[in-house]
Amino acid sequence: MSEGIAQRLRDAHDGAGDLRLNLRELLHLHGEGSGAVLLMLMALLSTVPIAGAGTVLSLGIFALAWAWLRGRDTLHLPERLATLTLNETWTRRCLHWLAWTYECAERWLCPRWQALCHARTRFWWALWIALMAALIFLPLPLGNLLPGTSLMLLSLGWLFRDGIALLLSAATGAAGVGYAISVGHLAFAAWQQAGAWLGI
C-alpha cells in the first residue's frame, strides 16, 4: 500500500508547472480517506509556516479526535480546512517528505506490540490526539513541531499496526508537553519581571 502511495506522491512532485495542492487534493493522492491518513496530513501541514494554518488545523484535529472517540474512522472535511492550500515550494517539500516517510515506514514498520493498536485503545489515543491539537493551537514559537511529529508517528503506527511507533509518538508528544510547560514558565517569569520593573 505505502509503496503505491509513495510513487503517486513522487509522480506528483515531479510534475511540471506550478504545483499548488490543498488538503483535499493531498488526501486524494493517497487514494483513501481513513482517519489515520487524514491525521498524518493535518499533522504535517501544522508544521508548515503558514499564517493561521496551525489554528485551523488544530480545530480539524480536535474534530478528528472526537470522531475517534465515537468510534468513527472518517471525517467530513469542512470547506475551509479542505481548501487550505500550500504554495509551490511547500507543496513540493510536503510531497517529497511524505513519499520519503512512506518509503521509510515500509522498510522499518511492521505489525508488533499490537495491543497498543487494539480498538479498545482508541479512546486513549483520541484523548492524546486532542492534547496534541491543544498544543498546536497554542501560539508557541516552534510549538507545532513536536506535537505534529507525535501525531504523524501515531498515524503511521496505526496504519502499520506498529506499537513501537505508537510508543515513539507518546515520547515525542511528552517532550512537546514539556516544551510547552517550559515556555509557559519562562513567559510567566518574564511577565513577573516586567511587572517588577514597571512597579505593577
mmCIF file of C-alpha atoms in Angstrom:
data_model
loop_
_atom_site.group_PDB
_atom_site.id
_atom_site.type_symbol
_atom_site.label_atom_id
_atom_site.label_comp_id
_atom_site.label_asym_id
_atom_site.label_seq_id
_atom_site.Cartn_x
_atom_site.Cartn_y
_atom_site.Cartn_z
ATOM 1 C CA MET A 1 0.000 0.000 0.000
ATOM 2 C CA SER A 2 2.612 2.549 1.092
ATOM 3 C CA GLU A 3 4.810 1.821 -1.940
ATOM 4 C CA GLY A 4 1.958 2.778 -4.266
ATOM 5 C CA ILE A 5 1.230 5.933 -2.278
ATOM 6 C CA ALA A 6 4.904 6.917 -2.283
ATOM 7 C CA GLN A 7 5.078 6.510 -6.066
ATOM 8 C CA ARG A 8 1.967 8.645 -6.618
ATOM 9 C CA LEU A 9 3.450 11.341 -4.410
ATOM 10 C CA ARG A 10 6.767 11.172 -6.280
ATOM 11 C CA ASP A 11 4.946 11.457 -9.615
ATOM 12 C CA ALA A 12 3.022 14.492 -8.393
ATOM 13 C CA HIS A 13 6.242 16.051 -7.085
ATOM 14 C CA ASP A 14 7.988 15.572 -10.420
ATOM 15 C CA GLY A 15 5.082 17.039 -12.403
ATOM 16 C CA ALA A 16 5.777 20.120 -14.450
ATOM 17 C CA GLY A 17 4.247 23.543 -13.943
ATOM 18 C CA ASP A 18 3.039 25.494 -10.948
ATOM 19 C CA LEU A 19 2.157 22.887 -8.303
ATOM 20 C CA ARG A 20 -0.154 24.076 -5.546
ATOM 21 C CA LEU A 21 -2.157 21.466 -3.676
ATOM 22 C CA ASN A 22 -4.721 21.761 -0.918
ATOM 23 C CA LEU A 23 -5.560 19.250 1.805
ATOM 24 C CA ARG A 24 -8.366 17.641 -0.213
ATOM 25 C CA GLU A 25 -6.033 17.078 -3.180
ATOM 26 C CA LEU A 26 -3.290 15.644 -0.959
ATOM 27 C CA LEU A 27 -5.825 13.259 0.515
ATOM 28 C CA HIS A 28 -6.977 12.283 -2.978
ATOM 29 C CA LEU A 29 -3.380 11.364 -3.905
ATOM 30 C CA HIS A 30 -3.433 8.792 -1.106
ATOM 31 C CA GLY A 31 -6.425 7.085 -2.674
ATOM 32 C CA GLU A 32 -8.136 6.719 0.696
ATOM 33 C CA GLY A 33 -9.613 8.941 3.365
ATOM 34 C CA SER A 34 -9.076 6.997 6.583
ATOM 35 C CA GLY A 35 -8.739 8.866 9.836
ATOM 36 C CA ALA A 36 -5.082 7.870 10.192
ATOM 37 C CA VAL A 37 -4.178 9.228 6.742
ATOM 38 C CA LEU A 38 -6.094 12.451 7.353
ATOM 39 C CA LEU A 39 -4.383 12.842 10.733
ATOM 40 C CA MET A 40 -0.998 12.355 9.065
ATOM 41 C CA LEU A 41 -1.715 15.132 6.545
ATOM 42 C CA MET A 42 -3.115 17.599 9.064
ATOM 43 C CA ALA A 43 -0.215 16.956 11.441
ATOM 44 C CA LEU A 44 2.312 17.526 8.665
ATOM 45 C CA LEU A 45 0.650 20.716 7.458
ATOM 46 C CA SER A 46 0.515 22.030 11.019
ATOM 47 C CA THR A 47 4.335 22.165 10.987
ATOM 48 C CA VAL A 48 4.422 24.268 7.804
ATOM 49 C CA PRO A 49 4.948 28.010 8.472
ATOM 50 C CA ILE A 50 1.649 29.303 7.066
ATOM 51 C CA ALA A 51 -0.011 32.118 8.998
ATOM 52 C CA GLY A 52 -3.108 30.841 10.777
ATOM 53 C CA ALA A 53 -2.734 27.281 9.499
ATOM 54 C CA GLY A 54 -1.978 25.842 12.937
ATOM 55 C CA THR A 55 -5.172 27.298 14.375
ATOM 56 C CA VAL A 56 -7.379 25.976 11.557
ATOM 57 C CA LEU A 57 -5.687 22.571 11.528
ATOM 58 C CA SER A 58 -5.819 22.186 15.301
ATOM 59 C CA LEU A 59 -9.603 22.570 15.129
ATOM 60 C CA GLY A 60 -9.698 19.892 12.420
ATOM 61 C CA ILE A 61 -7.538 17.628 14.582
ATOM 62 C CA PHE A 62 -9.899 18.205 17.521
ATOM 63 C CA ALA A 63 -12.804 17.168 15.278
ATOM 64 C CA LEU A 64 -10.941 14.017 14.240
ATOM 65 C CA ALA A 65 -10.226 13.195 17.899
ATOM 66 C CA TRP A 66 -13.965 13.497 18.608
ATOM 67 C CA ALA A 67 -14.712 11.177 15.679
ATOM 68 C CA TRP A 68 -12.247 8.618 17.088
ATOM 69 C CA LEU A 69 -13.913 8.872 20.495
ATOM 70 C CA ARG A 70 -17.213 7.994 18.819
ATOM 71 C CA GLY A 71 -15.640 5.013 17.034
ATOM 72 C CA ARG A 72 -15.649 6.619 13.592
ATOM 73 C CA ASP A 73 -12.606 6.421 11.335
ATOM 74 C CA THR A 74 -13.581 9.122 8.840
ATOM 75 C CA LEU A 75 -14.242 12.849 8.989
ATOM 76 C CA HIS A 76 -16.054 15.094 6.541
ATOM 77 C CA LEU A 77 -13.636 17.931 5.880
ATOM 78 C CA PRO A 78 -15.037 21.440 6.414
ATOM 79 C CA GLU A 79 -14.540 23.536 3.287
ATOM 80 C CA ARG A 80 -12.153 25.952 4.981
ATOM 81 C CA LEU A 81 -9.932 23.077 6.034
ATOM 82 C CA ALA A 82 -10.195 21.131 2.764
ATOM 83 C CA THR A 83 -9.172 24.170 0.688
ATOM 84 C CA LEU A 84 -6.137 25.074 2.805
ATOM 85 C CA THR A 85 -3.573 25.446 0.010
ATOM 86 C CA LEU A 86 0.218 25.326 0.056
ATOM 87 C CA ASN A 87 2.386 27.418 -2.222
ATOM 88 C CA GLU A 88 4.531 25.623 -4.796
ATOM 89 C CA THR A 89 7.633 25.441 -2.600
ATOM 90 C CA TRP A 90 5.851 23.902 0.364
ATOM 91 C CA THR A 91 3.724 21.652 -1.847
ATOM 92 C CA ARG A 92 6.845 20.063 -3.288
ATOM 93 C CA ARG A 93 8.517 19.819 0.104
ATOM 94 C CA CYS A 94 5.473 18.120 1.619
ATOM 95 C CA LEU A 95 5.147 15.682 -1.294
ATOM 96 C CA HIS A 96 8.835 14.799 -1.029
ATOM 97 C CA TRP A 97 8.650 14.377 2.746
ATOM 98 C CA LEU A 98 5.502 12.261 2.588
ATOM 99 C CA ALA A 99 6.963 9.976 -0.095
ATOM 100 C CA TRP A 100 10.174 9.574 1.934
ATOM 101 C CA THR A 101 8.162 8.870 5.097
ATOM 102 C CA TYR A 102 6.110 6.118 3.465
ATOM 103 C CA GLU A 103 9.232 4.566 1.929
ATOM 104 C CA CYS A 104 10.957 4.502 5.335
ATOM 105 C CA ALA A 105 7.806 3.190 7.008
ATOM 106 C CA GLU A 106 7.645 0.334 4.514
ATOM 107 C CA ARG A 107 11.183 -0.666 5.465
ATOM 108 C CA TRP A 108 11.065 -0.210 9.233
ATOM 109 C CA LEU A 109 7.487 -0.581 10.452
ATOM 110 C CA CYS A 110 5.612 -3.849 10.811
ATOM 111 C CA PRO A 111 2.807 -5.310 12.933
ATOM 112 C CA ARG A 112 4.117 -5.715 16.508
ATOM 113 C CA TRP A 113 3.000 -4.918 20.033
ATOM 114 C CA GLN A 114 -0.467 -4.775 18.562
ATOM 115 C CA ALA A 115 -2.172 -4.467 21.943
ATOM 116 C CA LEU A 116 -1.398 -0.748 21.621
ATOM 117 C CA CYS A 117 -3.341 -0.691 18.323
ATOM 118 C CA HIS A 118 -6.363 -2.539 19.652
ATOM 119 C CA ALA A 119 -9.792 -0.979 19.196
ATOM 120 C CA ARG A 120 -10.090 -0.652 22.969
ATOM 121 C CA THR A 121 -7.163 1.794 22.990
ATOM 122 C CA ARG A 122 -8.885 4.177 20.561
ATOM 123 C CA PHE A 123 -10.356 6.164 23.471
ATOM 124 C CA TRP A 124 -6.937 6.888 24.959
ATOM 125 C CA TRP A 125 -5.366 7.711 21.605
ATOM 126 C CA ALA A 126 -8.282 10.029 20.855
ATOM 127 C CA LEU A 127 -7.534 11.895 24.084
ATOM 128 C CA TRP A 128 -3.871 12.025 23.066
ATOM 129 C CA ILE A 129 -4.817 13.465 19.670
ATOM 130 C CA ALA A 130 -6.902 16.138 21.424
ATOM 131 C CA LEU A 131 -3.981 17.004 23.729
ATOM 132 C CA MET A 132 -1.616 17.385 20.776
ATOM 133 C CA ALA A 133 -4.224 19.527 18.985
ATOM 134 C CA ALA A 134 -4.329 21.792 22.040
ATOM 135 C CA LEU A 135 -0.531 22.210 21.879
ATOM 136 C CA ILE A 136 -0.724 23.012 18.170
ATOM 137 C CA PHE A 137 -3.420 25.608 18.904
ATOM 138 C CA LEU A 138 -1.180 27.451 21.388
ATOM 139 C CA PRO A 139 0.877 30.300 19.828
ATOM 140 C CA LEU A 140 4.268 28.968 20.913
ATOM 141 C CA PRO A 141 7.492 29.506 18.924
ATOM 142 C CA LEU A 142 8.174 26.233 17.085
ATOM 143 C CA GLY A 143 5.450 24.771 19.285
ATOM 144 C CA ASN A 144 3.822 22.780 16.470
ATOM 145 C CA LEU A 145 6.860 20.674 15.619
ATOM 146 C CA LEU A 146 6.843 18.118 18.443
ATOM 147 C CA PRO A 147 3.057 17.579 18.674
ATOM 148 C CA GLY A 148 2.864 17.427 14.861
ATOM 149 C CA THR A 149 5.619 14.813 14.791
ATOM 150 C CA SER A 150 3.863 12.880 17.564
ATOM 151 C CA LEU A 151 0.645 12.765 15.546
ATOM 152 C CA MET A 152 2.479 11.660 12.400
ATOM 153 C CA LEU A 153 4.085 8.783 14.323
ATOM 154 C CA LEU A 154 0.680 7.898 15.750
ATOM 155 C CA SER A 155 -0.762 7.809 12.232
ATOM 156 C CA LEU A 156 1.995 5.554 10.950
ATOM 157 C CA GLY A 157 1.738 3.306 13.990
ATOM 158 C CA TRP A 158 -1.992 2.913 13.452
ATOM 159 C CA LEU A 159 -1.652 2.350 9.695
ATOM 160 C CA PHE A 160 1.076 -0.288 10.107
ATOM 161 C CA ARG A 161 -0.254 -1.698 13.411
ATOM 162 C CA ASP A 162 3.136 -0.967 14.960
ATOM 163 C CA GLY A 163 3.069 -0.450 18.729
ATOM 164 C CA ILE A 164 6.665 0.784 18.810
ATOM 165 C CA ALA A 165 5.741 3.715 16.551
ATOM 166 C CA LEU A 166 2.898 4.487 18.948
ATOM 167 C CA LEU A 167 5.295 4.496 21.897
ATOM 168 C CA LEU A 168 7.576 6.864 19.978
ATOM 169 C CA SER A 169 4.528 9.038 19.370
ATOM 170 C CA ALA A 170 3.864 9.165 23.111
ATOM 171 C CA ALA A 171 7.504 10.010 23.889
ATOM 172 C CA THR A 172 7.623 12.789 21.282
ATOM 173 C CA GLY A 173 4.328 14.223 22.454
ATOM 174 C CA ALA A 174 5.505 14.145 26.074
ATOM 175 C CA ALA A 175 8.535 16.171 25.008
ATOM 176 C CA GLY A 176 6.123 18.605 23.344
ATOM 177 C CA VAL A 177 4.155 18.951 26.591
ATOM 178 C CA GLY A 178 7.412 19.572 28.467
ATOM 179 C CA TYR A 179 8.420 22.220 25.939
ATOM 180 C CA ALA A 180 5.060 23.992 26.252
ATOM 181 C CA ILE A 181 5.308 23.992 30.054
ATOM 182 C CA SER A 182 8.870 25.356 29.903
ATOM 183 C CA VAL A 183 7.916 28.158 27.511
ATOM 184 C CA GLY A 184 4.897 28.991 29.648
ATOM 185 C CA HIS A 185 7.055 29.109 32.773
ATOM 186 C CA LEU A 186 9.584 31.413 31.077
ATOM 187 C CA ALA A 187 6.813 33.671 29.792
ATOM 188 C CA PHE A 188 5.278 33.900 33.273
ATOM 189 C CA ALA A 189 8.670 34.670 34.830
ATOM 190 C CA ALA A 190 9.296 37.364 32.213
ATOM 191 C CA TRP A 191 5.870 38.866 32.887
ATOM 192 C CA GLN A 192 6.595 38.971 36.616
ATOM 193 C CA GLN A 193 9.993 40.579 35.977
ATOM 194 C CA ALA A 194 8.469 43.176 33.683
ATOM 195 C CA GLY A 195 5.836 43.899 36.304
ATOM 196 C CA ALA A 196 8.536 44.425 38.948
ATOM 197 C CA TRP A 197 10.426 46.833 36.683
ATOM 198 C CA LEU A 198 7.267 48.808 35.955
ATOM 199 C CA GLY A 199 6.191 48.764 39.582
ATOM 200 C CA ILE A 200 2.973 46.891 38.864
#
